[in-house]
Amino acid sequence: MFQGNLTSVTVFFLLGFSHYPKVEVIVFVLCLLMYLITLLGNIILISITILDSHLHKPMYFFLSNLSFLDIWYTSSAFTPMLTNFVTGENTISFVGCVAQMYFSLAMGATECVLLSLMAYDRYVAICNPLRYPIIMNRKVCLQIAAGSWLTGYLTTLVETIFVLQLSLCGHNTINHFACEILAVLKLVCVDTSMVELLMLVITTLILPMPVLLICISYAFILSNILRIRSVGGRSKAFSTCAAHLTVVVLFFGTALSMYLKPSAVDSQEIDKFIALVYGGLTPMLNPIIYSLRNKEVKAAMKRLLIRNPFGTVLISVLNNIRASTLI
């Protein structure tokens, strides 16, 4: 037994899914696939929004921020886990653990704020289309993006500093595949009521408040859409918001179930799988949802492929395959 604050520890042991060897192999394969698809999908989406001038709009500026965020969010959570599985060493240094805890939490908080501000962008686009270019100008977009990142990083810094001051007793084995803040708190043997109260306040600001702002934005959007007489106009307005709403439900649904669940419900194994969903599945689905349901993104991708000689060959091959299936 030992006692001291977290800074006195030099290394942590991560249990992950080691109690279930067969499950661990399946989780490794799934996480590796999710990580690779996340990297590929989000890099492609960022590249398209930068290279195609037709996508130089506020919506796609925020979308590229979201993609960049998802890349680092997934990397901070999955890279150490995948590395440990390959090397067979389920350990992480103190510095690595603190960095992982801080960045994964900061990225998640930033995404919460960014998704709520993206809902505001959709509100302005649909409810004030004529004033949209004036309201959502370049300066405002940069301020919104910077505000999202700053809010996420500063709130997480406060939480991390308070957690590092707590005393650790007994062992340095974390029952998780990553240095997740709730899992780290389980190692503490002193009263954590003040830290938990602080986390509750910050979590309320970062999770329910953005959800409330999103609901208000979409209430105005829905009211405006119902006043549109043409079926085509309504369909276009709904399709504009559908991708964002899908991402919001996936991300906030899993995050709320993780951080705002009743204290009586305490299953670390369930927490691990929930963390896999919001840390891997959601970032992987984001570019797929936005590209498959967005005609502008698909058109931009086609234009970029046509400009590239390899892309022209690829389009020709796809057209031949499509034609052969129709015969």
Short mmCIF file of N, CA and C in Angstrom, two decimals, residues 124-125 128-134:
data_model
loop_
_atom_site.label_atom_id
_atom_site.label_comp_id
_atom_site.label_asym_id
_atom_site.label_seq_id
_atom_site.Cartn_x
_atom_site.Cartn_y
_atom_site.Cartn_z
N VAL A 124 -29.20 29.85 -38.75
CA VAL A 124 -29.04 31.08 -39.52
C VAL A 124 -29.25 30.81 -41.01
N ALA A 125 -28.71 29.68 -41.50
CA ALA A 125 -28.80 29.36 -42.93
C ALA A 125 -30.25 29.16 -43.38
N ASN A 128 -32.57 32.63 -41.71
CA ASN A 128 -32.16 33.95 -42.22
C ASN A 128 -31.25 33.79 -43.44
N PRO A 129 -31.73 33.15 -44.50
CA PRO A 129 -30.86 32.83 -45.65
C PRO A 129 -30.27 34.07 -46.33
N LEU A 130 -31.00 35.18 -46.39
CA LEU A 130 -30.51 36.38 -47.07
C LEU A 130 -29.39 37.06 -46.27
N ARG A 131 -29.48 36.97 -44.95
CA ARG A 131 -28.46 37.59 -44.10
C ARG A 131 -27.34 36.63 -43.72
N TYR A 132 -27.45 35.37 -44.16
CA TYR A 132 -26.48 34.33 -43.77
C TYR A 132 -25.03 34.72 -44.08
N PRO A 133 -24.71 35.20 -45.29
CA PRO A 133 -23.31 35.56 -45.58
C PRO A 133 -22.79 36.70 -44.70
N ILE A 134 -23.69 37.57 -44.26
CA ILE A 134 -23.28 38.70 -43.42
C ILE A 134 -23.07 38.25 -41.97
#
